[in-house]
């Protein structure tokens, strides 16, 4: 346990460094926004493309894995949504709380950290988790909020949102490259390696700097949503992947570790975009990220210790 904690500590130390730089205003909100944009559109996209382009597609697409993740995550979504409705919250706000409780920081934290900690074999499972979050659950939250506001669902905004997401585009491009079995030219691979290497420190620093501008408002909902993300979500995934569906043990462990990650920053972007509880989501990101310093190593130790 101590060994895994020490291995994860540098990753959270980078987040802490970004938070400190943001707190003392050495790194302003504007600077954080530009760093996030660089990581999102360039560095992380290069990393995801390189990972995807070198995957064995036959081994990547595992229906049992996908069903286990969708079932476990969907269960947490429904539980959180039901609790929110029981508190008489509007449908749009209930859906946003449900989305917050099961959407982890897989892109900015999971891809860099889990691949380093668990090895190259973790790439495929992590990308499958990320794909489910981006394609399935991001579409669901868009559908719920659109329907709640307008009484109907329009497919155009959903499709446009997916196409404009660089993580989805880079993964699809990489998978297409792998599917066509195209050789990777040396200069292109070196370019992607060099650019992708900036993703890990850049993403983690940006996470910390963005947290400096957040305050723990609405503590009770934030604590509940953080509990859902850090405890209920990995527990549900452990049940579906280890007890219900026939998932490879290593891949199941990676899935559980990914489910234990704190609330994703892109949930705040969605909340702000739709104007649905951005402060509540912001507080949940802050609380879950702080607590995950201890919980993530504990989960990784449990599944791969």
Coordinates of N, CA and C in Angstrom, one line a residue, residues 3 13 16 52 69 107 109 127 131 140 159 213 230 296 302:
X3 N 4.0 1.5 -0.9 CA 4.7 1.6 -2.2 C 3.8 2.2 -3.3
X13 N 1.4 15.4 -6.6 CA 2.3 16.5 -6.3 C 2.2 17.5 -7.4
X16 N -0.8 19.4 -7.0 CA -0.6 20.3 -5.9 C 0.2 21.5 -6.3
X52 N -3.8 4.6 -29.5 CA -4.8 4.0 -30.3 C -4.2 3.3 -31.5
X69 N -18.8 -2.2 -17.6 CA -18.6 -0.8 -17.3 C -19.9 0.0 -17.4
X107 N -9.4 11.1 -18.8 CA -8.6 11.7 -19.8 C -7.3 12.4 -19.3
X109 N -6.2 12.5 -16.0 CA -5.5 11.9 -14.9 C -5.3 10.4 -15.1
X127 N -8.7 3.2 -22.5 CA -9.3 3.9 -23.6 C -10.8 3.4 -23.8
X131 N -13.8 6.0 -23.8 CA -14.8 6.0 -24.9 C -16.2 5.9 -24.4
X140 N -25.9 11.0 -22.9 CA -27.0 10.8 -22.1 C -27.3 12.1 -21.3
X159 N -24.4 15.1 -31.9 CA -23.4 14.6 -32.9 C -22.3 15.7 -33.1
X213 N -9.2 28.0 -8.4 CA -10.2 29.0 -8.6 C -11.6 28.5 -8.1
X230 N -16.0 8.2 -5.7 CA -14.8 7.6 -5.1 C -15.1 6.2 -4.5
X296 N -7.4 6.6 -4.2 CA -6.9 5.9 -5.5 C -5.8 4.9 -5.2
X302 N -5.7 -2.6 -3.9 CA -6.6 -3.7 -3.7 C -6.7 -4.6 -5.0

